[in-house]
Short mmCIF file of C-alpha atoms in Angstrom, two decimals:
data_model
loop_
_atom_site.label_atom_id
_atom_site.label_comp_id
_atom_site.label_asym_id
_atom_site.label_seq_id
_atom_site.Cartn_x
_atom_site.Cartn_y
_atom_site.Cartn_z
CA UNK W 27 0.00 0.00 0.00
CA UNK W 28 1.76 3.12 -1.16
CA UNK W 29 -1.10 5.44 -0.28
CA UNK W 30 -0.57 8.94 0.98
CA UNK W 31 -1.20 8.75 4.74
CA UNK W 32 -4.30 10.61 5.85
CA UNK W 33 -1.98 12.55 8.19
CA UNK W 34 -0.13 13.92 5.15
CA UNK W 35 1.33 17.30 6.19
CA UNK W 36 -0.04 20.34 4.35
CA UNK W 37 2.17 21.23 1.43
CA UNK W 38 3.52 17.77 0.75
CA UNK W 39 2.64 17.05 -2.88
CA UNK W 40 0.22 14.20 -3.55
CA UNK W 41 1.59 11.26 -5.50
CA UNK W 42 0.37 12.03 -9.02
CA UNK W 43 0.69 8.35 -9.90
CA UNK W 44 -2.16 7.43 -7.56
CA UNK W 45 -4.79 9.20 -9.66
CA UNK W 46 -3.60 7.51 -12.85
CA UNK W 47 -3.51 4.08 -11.18
CA UNK W 48 -7.00 4.57 -9.76
CA UNK W 49 -8.44 5.54 -13.16
CA UNK W 50 -6.75 2.56 -14.85
CA UNK W 51 -8.12 0.29 -12.10
CA UNK W 52 -11.64 1.64 -12.68
CA UNK W 53 -11.35 0.90 -16.41
CA UNK W 54 -10.03 -2.63 -15.69
CA UNK W 55 -12.81 -3.37 -13.21
CA UNK W 56 -15.53 -2.05 -15.52
CA UNK W 57 -14.29 -4.40 -18.23
CA UNK W 58 -14.02 -7.48 -16.01
CA UNK W 59 -16.77 -6.92 -13.41
CA UNK W 60 -19.20 -4.53 -15.06
CA UNK W 61 -20.55 -1.29 -13.61
CA UNK W 62 -22.34 -2.90 -10.66
CA UNK W 63 -19.23 -4.89 -9.74
CA UNK W 64 -16.97 -1.84 -9.73
CA UNK W 65 -16.85 -0.73 -6.11
CA UNK W 66 -14.67 1.96 -4.56
CA UNK W 67 -13.15 -0.70 -2.29
CA UNK W 68 -12.20 -2.91 -5.24
CA UNK W 69 -10.82 0.08 -7.14
CA UNK W 70 -8.68 1.18 -4.18
CA UNK W 71 -7.35 -2.34 -3.68
CA UNK W 72 -6.51 -2.78 -7.38
CA UNK W 73 -4.76 0.59 -7.44
CA UNK W 74 -2.75 -0.24 -4.32
CA UNK W 75 -4.20 2.60 -2.33
CA UNK W 76 -6.95 3.25 0.23
CA UNK W 77 -10.58 4.28 -0.11
CA UNK W 78 -9.76 7.61 1.56
CA UNK W 79 -7.32 8.48 -1.22
CA UNK W 80 -10.06 7.83 -3.77
CA UNK W 81 -12.66 9.91 -1.90
CA UNK W 82 -10.20 12.81 -1.54
CA UNK W 83 -10.19 13.15 -5.33
CA UNK W 84 -13.65 12.03 -6.43
CA UNK W 85 -16.99 12.53 -4.72
CA UNK W 86 -18.20 8.99 -5.39
CA UNK W 87 -18.58 6.20 -7.89
CA UNK W 88 -20.47 8.19 -10.55
CA UNK W 89 -17.85 10.96 -10.48
CA UNK W 90 -15.02 8.41 -10.55
CA UNK W 91 -16.44 6.48 -13.51
CA UNK W 92 -16.89 9.69 -15.51
CA UNK W 93 -13.23 10.57 -14.82
CA UNK W 94 -12.09 7.08 -15.85
CA UNK W 95 -14.06 7.37 -19.09
CA UNK W 96 -12.67 10.83 -19.87
CA UNK W 97 -9.15 9.47 -19.23
CA UNK W 98 -9.63 7.11 -22.18
CA UNK W 99 -9.74 10.07 -24.56
CA UNK W 100 -6.90 9.77 -27.05
CA UNK W 101 -6.56 12.12 -29.99
CA UNK W 102 -7.01 10.43 -33.36
CA UNK W 103 -4.87 11.96 -36.09
CA UNK W 104 -6.32 12.98 -39.46
CA UNK W 105 -4.35 11.28 -42.25
CA UNK W 106 -3.50 13.07 -45.49
CA UNK W 107 -2.04 10.44 -47.82
CA UNK W 108 -3.09 12.05 -51.09
CA UNK W 109 -5.74 9.36 -51.70
CA UNK W 110 -9.30 9.59 -50.39
CA UNK W 111 -9.52 5.82 -50.10
CA UNK W 112 -6.25 5.51 -48.19
CA UNK W 113 -7.24 8.36 -45.87
CA UNK W 114 -10.54 6.60 -45.09
CA UNK W 115 -8.88 3.22 -44.58
CA UNK W 116 -6.15 4.65 -42.36
CA UNK W 117 -8.75 6.41 -40.20
CA UNK W 118 -11.05 3.42 -40.05
CA UNK W 119 -8.22 1.02 -39.14
CA UNK W 120 -8.29 2.71 -35.74
CA UNK W 121 -11.09 0.22 -35.05
CA UNK W 122 -9.00 -2.83 -35.93
CA UNK W 123 -5.91 -1.84 -33.96
CA UNK W 124 -6.56 -4.16 -31.07
CA UNK W 125 -7.05 -1.36 -28.58
CA UNK W 126 -10.66 -2.18 -27.97
CA UNK W 127 -10.18 -1.10 -24.34
CA UNK W 128 -12.22 2.06 -24.79
CA UNK W 129 -15.02 0.17 -26.52
CA UNK W 130 -15.08 -2.52 -23.83
CA UNK W 131 -15.38 0.15 -21.15
CA UNK W 132 -18.20 1.70 -23.16
CA UNK W 133 -19.93 -1.69 -23.40
CA UNK W 134 -19.72 -2.11 -19.62
CA UNK W 135 -21.59 1.17 -19.16
CA UNK W 136 -24.53 0.45 -21.45
CA UNK W 137 -26.87 -0.33 -18.57
CA UNK W 138 -26.08 3.04 -16.96
CA UNK W 139 -25.64 5.40 -19.87
CA UNK W 140 -29.33 5.84 -20.63
CA UNK W 141 -30.04 6.97 -17.07
CA UNK W 142 -27.02 9.24 -16.53
CA UNK W 143 -26.69 12.17 -18.95
CA UNK W 144 -23.30 13.16 -17.50
CA UNK W 145 -21.94 9.68 -18.13
CA UNK W 146 -23.42 9.59 -21.64
CA UNK W 147 -21.76 12.94 -22.39
CA UNK W 148 -18.40 11.77 -21.02
CA UNK W 149 -18.57 8.50 -22.97
CA UNK W 150 -19.47 10.31 -26.14
CA UNK W 151 -16.76 12.95 -25.77
CA UNK W 152 -13.99 10.54 -24.79
CA UNK W 153 -14.82 7.32 -26.64
CA UNK W 154 -17.44 7.87 -29.30
CA UNK W 155 -16.52 11.22 -30.75
CA UNK W 156 -12.75 11.37 -31.44
CA UNK W 157 -12.49 8.66 -34.13
CA UNK W 158 -15.74 9.80 -35.79
CA UNK W 159 -14.41 13.38 -35.81
CA UNK W 160 -11.29 12.17 -37.64
CA UNK W 161 -13.44 10.49 -40.33
CA UNK W 162 -15.52 13.66 -40.64
CA UNK W 163 -12.31 15.71 -41.04
CA UNK W 164 -11.08 13.38 -43.80
CA UNK W 165 -14.38 13.69 -45.68
CA UNK W 166 -14.44 17.48 -45.30
CA UNK W 167 -10.85 17.64 -46.55
CA UNK W 168 -11.92 15.89 -49.76
CA UNK W 169 -15.08 18.00 -50.09
CA UNK W 170 -12.80 21.09 -50.12
CA UNK W 171 -10.69 19.42 -52.81
CA UNK W 172 -13.80 18.86 -54.93
CA UNK W 173 -13.70 15.04 -54.88
CA UNK W 174 -16.89 14.79 -52.80
CA UNK W 175 -20.10 16.77 -53.23
CA UNK W 176 -20.82 19.22 -50.42
CA UNK W 177 -24.36 17.78 -50.30
CA UNK W 178 -23.19 14.46 -48.90
CA UNK W 179 -24.44 13.75 -45.33
CA UNK W 180 -20.97 13.68 -43.77
CA UNK W 181 -21.88 12.70 -40.21
CA UNK W 182 -24.20 9.90 -41.34
CA UNK W 183 -21.53 8.32 -43.53
CA UNK W 184 -18.70 8.91 -41.03
CA UNK W 185 -20.73 7.03 -38.42
CA UNK W 186 -21.07 3.76 -40.32
CA UNK W 187 -17.74 2.13 -39.43
CA UNK W 188 -17.70 3.33 -35.80
CA UNK W 189 -21.22 1.92 -35.38
CA UNK W 190 -20.21 -1.39 -36.96
CA UNK W 191 -17.19 -1.51 -34.61
CA UNK W 192 -19.42 -0.87 -31.60
CA UNK W 193 -21.79 -3.66 -32.64
CA UNK W 194 -18.92 -6.07 -33.20
CA UNK W 195 -17.30 -5.45 -29.82
CA UNK W 196 -20.51 -5.44 -27.80
CA UNK W 197 -22.20 -8.40 -29.51
CA UNK W 198 -19.29 -10.56 -30.59
CA UNK W 199 -16.60 -9.38 -28.17
CA UNK W 200 -14.15 -8.70 -30.95
CA UNK W 201 -12.87 -5.74 -32.91
CA UNK W 202 -13.71 -5.34 -36.58
CA UNK W 203 -11.30 -7.25 -38.77
CA UNK W 204 -9.28 -5.41 -41.41
CA UNK W 205 -11.12 -7.13 -44.29
CA UNK W 206 -14.51 -5.91 -43.07
CA UNK W 207 -13.13 -2.39 -42.66
CA UNK W 208 -11.68 -2.26 -46.16
CA UNK W 209 -14.88 -3.80 -47.58
CA UNK W 210 -16.94 -1.12 -45.84
CA UNK W 211 -14.66 1.60 -47.25
CA UNK W 212 -14.73 0.16 -50.79
CA UNK W 213 -18.32 -1.01 -51.03
CA UNK W 214 -20.18 1.41 -48.76
CA UNK W 215 -18.29 4.61 -47.89
CA UNK W 216 -16.74 5.32 -51.30
CA UNK W 217 -19.98 4.72 -53.27
CA UNK W 218 -21.89 6.86 -50.77
CA UNK W 219 -19.29 9.65 -50.93
CA UNK W 220 -18.37 9.62 -54.61
CA UNK W 221 -20.67 7.20 -56.44
CA UNK W 222 -17.66 5.03 -57.33
CA UNK W 223 -16.66 1.75 -55.74
CA UNK W 224 -13.13 1.39 -54.41
CA UNK W 225 -10.82 -1.32 -55.57
CA UNK W 226 -10.09 -3.90 -52.92
CA UNK W 227 -6.79 -4.67 -54.60
CA UNK W 228 -5.37 -1.23 -53.82
CA UNK W 229 -4.57 -2.07 -50.23
CA UNK W 230 -4.08 -4.87 -47.71
CA UNK K 4 -51.56 -17.25 -7.77
CA UNK K 5 -53.07 -19.37 -10.47
CA UNK K 6 -50.25 -21.88 -10.50
CA UNK K 7 -50.80 -25.52 -11.19
CA UNK K 8 -50.61 -27.24 -7.81
CA UNK K 9 -47.55 -29.45 -7.43
CA UNK K 10 -49.98 -32.27 -6.62
CA UNK K 11 -51.46 -31.92 -10.12
CA UNK K 12 -52.84 -35.36 -11.03
CA UNK K 13 -51.15 -37.07 -13.95
CA UNK K 14 -53.04 -36.42 -17.15
CA UNK K 15 -54.48 -33.06 -16.18
CA UNK K 16 -53.28 -30.66 -18.88
CA UNK K 17 -50.91 -27.91 -17.85
CA UNK K 18 -52.15 -24.33 -18.22
CA UNK K 19 -50.54 -23.30 -21.51
CA UNK K 20 -50.88 -19.63 -20.49
CA UNK K 21 -48.34 -20.08 -17.70
CA UNK K 22 -45.42 -20.66 -20.08
CA UNK K 23 -46.28 -17.57 -22.14
CA UNK K 24 -46.68 -15.43 -19.01
CA UNK K 25 -43.36 -16.65 -17.63
CA UNK K 26 -41.50 -15.84 -20.86
CA UNK K 27 -43.08 -12.38 -21.04
CA UNK K 28 -42.11 -11.79 -17.40
CA UNK K 29 -38.51 -12.79 -18.15
CA UNK K 30 -38.40 -10.28 -21.03
CA UNK K 31 -39.90 -7.53 -18.84
CA UNK K 32 -37.45 -8.20 -16.01
CA UNK K 33 -34.44 -8.30 -18.33
CA UNK K 34 -35.44 -4.87 -19.66
CA UNK K 35 -36.07 -3.28 -16.26
CA UNK K 36 -33.64 -5.13 -13.95
CA UNK K 37 -30.95 -6.48 -16.28
CA UNK K 38 -29.67 -10.04 -16.45
CA UNK K 39 -28.28 -10.15 -12.92
CA UNK K 40 -31.55 -8.80 -11.50
CA UNK K 41 -33.68 -11.39 -13.27
CA UNK K 42 -34.18 -14.14 -10.71
CA UNK K 43 -36.44 -17.18 -10.95
CA UNK K 44 -38.30 -15.94 -7.86
CA UNK K 45 -38.97 -12.53 -9.42
CA UNK K 46 -40.03 -14.17 -12.70
CA UNK K 47 -42.45 -16.50 -10.92
CA UNK K 48 -43.95 -13.64 -8.92
CA UNK K 49 -44.36 -11.40 -12.00
CA UNK K 50 -46.00 -14.27 -13.89
CA UNK K 51 -48.38 -15.03 -11.02
CA UNK K 52 -47.07 -18.53 -10.56
CA UNK K 53 -44.63 -20.42 -8.36
CA UNK K 54 -40.95 -21.27 -8.73
CA UNK K 55 -41.85 -24.96 -9.02
CA UNK K 56 -43.93 -24.26 -12.14
CA UNK K 57 -40.92 -22.54 -13.69
CA UNK K 58 -38.50 -25.34 -12.80
CA UNK K 59 -40.88 -27.94 -14.19
CA UNK K 60 -40.46 -26.36 -17.63
CA UNK K 61 -36.91 -24.98 -17.65
CA UNK K 62 -33.78 -26.35 -16.02
CA UNK K 63 -32.61 -22.99 -14.73
CA UNK K 64 -32.03 -19.34 -15.45
CA UNK K 65 -29.78 -19.81 -18.50
CA UNK K 66 -32.30 -22.16 -20.12
CA UNK K 67 -35.19 -19.83 -19.26
CA UNK K 68 -33.49 -16.73 -20.68
CA UNK K 69 -32.70 -18.55 -23.92
CA UNK K 70 -36.39 -19.54 -24.20
CA UNK K 71 -37.51 -15.96 -23.51
CA UNK K 72 -35.17 -14.67 -26.20
CA UNK K 73 -36.35 -17.26 -28.74
CA UNK K 74 -39.95 -16.29 -27.92
CA UNK K 75 -39.23 -12.79 -29.28
CA UNK K 76 -38.76 -14.21 -32.75
CA UNK K 77 -41.26 -12.63 -35.09
CA UNK K 78 -41.16 -13.21 -38.82
CA UNK K 79 -40.39 -10.10 -40.84
CA UNK K 80 -42.13 -10.02 -44.20
CA UNK K 81 -40.28 -9.29 -47.42
CA UNK K 82 -41.96 -6.38 -49.23
CA UNK K 83 -42.37 -6.32 -53.00
CA UNK K 84 -43.62 -2.83 -53.90
CA UNK K 85 -42.14 -2.69 -57.40
CA UNK K 86 -39.53 -0.12 -56.32
CA UNK K 87 -36.13 -1.08 -54.87
CA UNK K 88 -36.06 2.06 -52.75
CA UNK K 89 -39.54 1.50 -51.34
CA UNK K 90 -38.75 -2.14 -50.61
CA UNK K 91 -35.63 -1.10 -48.69
CA UNK K 92 -37.44 1.66 -46.81
CA UNK K 93 -40.35 -0.60 -45.88
CA UNK K 94 -37.98 -3.28 -44.59
CA UNK K 95 -35.82 -0.80 -42.72
CA UNK K 96 -38.80 0.93 -41.09
CA UNK K 97 -39.10 -2.20 -38.96
CA UNK K 98 -36.46 -0.46 -36.82
CA UNK K 99 -38.52 2.71 -36.33
CA UNK K 100 -41.79 0.96 -35.47
CA UNK K 101 -41.54 1.49 -31.75
CA UNK K 102 -41.29 -2.18 -30.97
CA UNK K 103 -37.83 -1.87 -29.55
CA UNK K 104 -38.71 -4.57 -27.03
CA UNK K 105 -36.51 -7.16 -28.72
CA UNK K 106 -33.60 -4.74 -28.96
CA UNK K 107 -33.94 -3.75 -25.30
CA UNK K 108 -33.87 -7.41 -24.29
CA UNK K 109 -30.78 -7.83 -26.45
CA UNK K 110 -29.14 -4.82 -24.77
CA UNK K 111 -29.81 -6.33 -21.33
CA UNK K 112 -27.91 -9.46 -22.35
CA UNK K 113 -24.75 -7.80 -23.64
CA UNK K 114 -22.79 -8.58 -20.49
CA UNK K 115 -23.65 -12.29 -20.84
CA UNK K 116 -23.68 -12.90 -24.55
CA UNK K 117 -19.90 -12.97 -24.96
CA UNK K 118 -19.57 -15.75 -22.40
CA UNK K 119 -22.55 -17.90 -23.38
CA UNK K 120 -22.51 -19.25 -26.95
CA UNK K 121 -26.01 -20.75 -26.59
CA UNK K 122 -27.40 -17.36 -25.57
CA UNK K 123 -25.53 -15.60 -28.38
CA UNK K 124 -26.96 -18.07 -30.85
CA UNK K 125 -30.52 -17.65 -29.50
CA UNK K 126 -30.23 -13.84 -29.56
CA UNK K 127 -28.89 -13.88 -33.08
CA UNK K 128 -31.53 -16.28 -34.37
CA UNK K 129 -34.48 -14.57 -32.69
CA UNK K 130 -33.55 -10.89 -32.60
CA UNK K 131 -30.61 -10.11 -34.83
CA UNK K 132 -31.24 -12.30 -37.83
CA UNK K 133 -34.89 -12.01 -38.96
CA UNK K 134 -34.91 -8.30 -40.00
CA UNK K 135 -31.46 -8.61 -41.59
CA UNK K 136 -32.66 -11.66 -43.50
CA UNK K 137 -35.58 -9.64 -44.88
CA UNK K 138 -33.19 -6.92 -46.12
CA UNK K 139 -30.99 -9.60 -47.69
CA UNK K 140 -34.06 -11.09 -49.41
CA UNK K 141 -35.02 -7.66 -50.81
CA UNK K 142 -31.52 -7.13 -52.19
CA UNK K 143 -31.39 -10.62 -53.70
CA UNK K 144 -34.80 -10.04 -55.30
CA UNK K 145 -33.40 -6.96 -57.08
CA UNK K 146 -30.17 -8.74 -58.02
CA UNK K 147 -32.32 -11.34 -59.82
CA UNK K 148 -34.14 -8.50 -61.60
CA UNK K 149 -30.82 -7.08 -62.77
CA UNK K 150 -31.06 -3.78 -60.87
CA UNK K 151 -28.16 -4.68 -58.59
CA UNK K 152 -24.86 -6.31 -59.56
CA UNK K 153 -24.39 -9.83 -58.22
CA UNK K 154 -20.93 -8.73 -56.99
CA UNK K 155 -22.38 -6.49 -54.31
CA UNK K 156 -21.58 -7.65 -50.74
CA UNK K 157 -25.20 -8.24 -49.76
CA UNK K 158 -24.74 -9.15 -46.10
CA UNK K 159 -22.41 -6.23 -45.44
CA UNK K 160 -24.85 -3.70 -46.88
CA UNK K 161 -27.93 -5.35 -45.35
CA UNK K 162 -26.27 -5.05 -41.93
CA UNK K 163 -25.82 -1.26 -41.95
CA UNK K 164 -29.28 -0.18 -40.78
CA UNK K 165 -29.71 -3.01 -38.22
CA UNK K 166 -26.32 -2.08 -36.75
CA UNK K 167 -27.25 1.61 -36.62
CA UNK K 168 -30.52 0.66 -34.89
CA UNK K 169 -28.65 -1.45 -32.33
CA UNK K 170 -26.26 1.43 -31.58
CA UNK K 171 -29.13 3.89 -31.23
CA UNK K 172 -31.11 1.74 -28.81
CA UNK K 173 -28.16 0.65 -26.68
CA UNK K 174 -26.38 4.00 -26.51
CA UNK K 175 -29.21 6.52 -26.73
CA UNK K 176 -32.13 4.40 -25.53
CA UNK K 177 -34.21 5.25 -28.56
CA UNK K 178 -35.14 3.65 -31.85
CA UNK K 179 -33.85 5.05 -35.12
CA UNK K 180 -36.04 7.88 -36.39
CA UNK K 181 -37.66 7.61 -39.80
CA UNK K 182 -35.56 10.47 -41.23
CA UNK K 183 -32.30 8.69 -40.38
CA UNK K 184 -33.62 5.48 -41.90
CA UNK K 185 -34.63 7.12 -45.18
CA UNK K 186 -31.33 9.06 -45.26
CA UNK K 187 -29.43 5.79 -44.82
CA UNK K 188 -31.42 4.18 -47.64
CA UNK K 189 -30.99 7.16 -49.99
CA UNK K 190 -27.43 8.19 -49.20
CA UNK K 191 -25.79 4.93 -48.20
CA UNK K 192 -27.67 1.77 -49.24
CA UNK K 193 -28.78 2.85 -52.71
CA UNK K 194 -25.35 4.25 -53.73
CA UNK K 195 -23.68 1.10 -52.39
CA UNK K 196 -26.15 -1.17 -54.19
CA UNK K 197 -26.62 0.66 -57.47
CA UNK K 198 -24.18 3.59 -57.59
CA UNK K 199 -27.11 6.03 -57.66
CA UNK K 200 -28.40 8.12 -54.80
CA UNK K 201 -32.07 7.92 -53.91
CA UNK K 202 -34.29 10.95 -53.89
CA UNK K 203 -35.46 11.91 -50.43
CA UNK K 204 -38.57 13.48 -51.93
CA UNK K 205 -39.88 10.13 -53.15
CA UNK K 206 -41.23 9.09 -49.79
CA UNK K 207 -42.09 10.25 -46.28
#
């Protein structure tokens, strides 16, 4: 137990590693035990600290889970390869890269999200939105270049692969495979964006 | 309590209504209490029967939940309106028709489905598959008529709206709205199937 003692003198800096370990422990417990099985006591134990150290930073479980979800937020870069198809594939491959951690955390929260607007907002901002925003940015980049009509419903089309990835992880417990992603780009996204099918021989 | 008494004489027919009430109660409890909160005792009470009547028919909770899921299976008809777009819209509107009961039951089982192949299979056969199969049948009908190339990845494209509906119900607790469904048909399915966008003024 490397917790800060509750008698910590004023002015002594808190161990910044404790907060990170606690948030990682919350994510781990959500994935393995679900929301109901994620208790402050179990979190503290898994993080090698005490319940008091958790309550000093977060007001309770709801607050802690929101923080753990927001900590999953990782920026997704917007590729610019010179090819619309390659930009779309590179963006979409985010969903095949094995790091389904964020999606598994999201899946563990499904029973709660509908009843907790703050949690829904955190999950959307940290997990749902960043990769979709990168796909939207790719599409808008190619609208500016004239390859895609400005009338195309960008958000609707950008949401197809993220939604498929969510369904795959929550229902089948596995990330989208690279073949499905490139098929979706070639046979769904490109026709919807440009009217032309992609060639599946260009990549992979 | 209108249960059959446990001293029911041999040959007296069982009340066939009990089984239907029990399965409906399981579905209701899954939706409101989740999988963990669905106990045989609660099911029996909600169905107005006794635990013994439940155990006479099903070996336990896993068996009972599989039966309740299979009982959700409703055939989805394959429309034949004379227009590919209208056939697709009519099929897809299944997901806007307010009967999200099956999808809510499915959402309640997400924490279990990955660990229970029998439950996954039952959920897929009863909830996931029938509406997708109807969309596949519509597409195949129009492939035979020559309006769609036989090279099109039918299953992939037929899965787009069901997957969007699943994401909407599980994440946002609401069914897909009719505008999103017709936008998906016009701006995603039709371009992917035929290379041509649908006109959103044709319907709705």
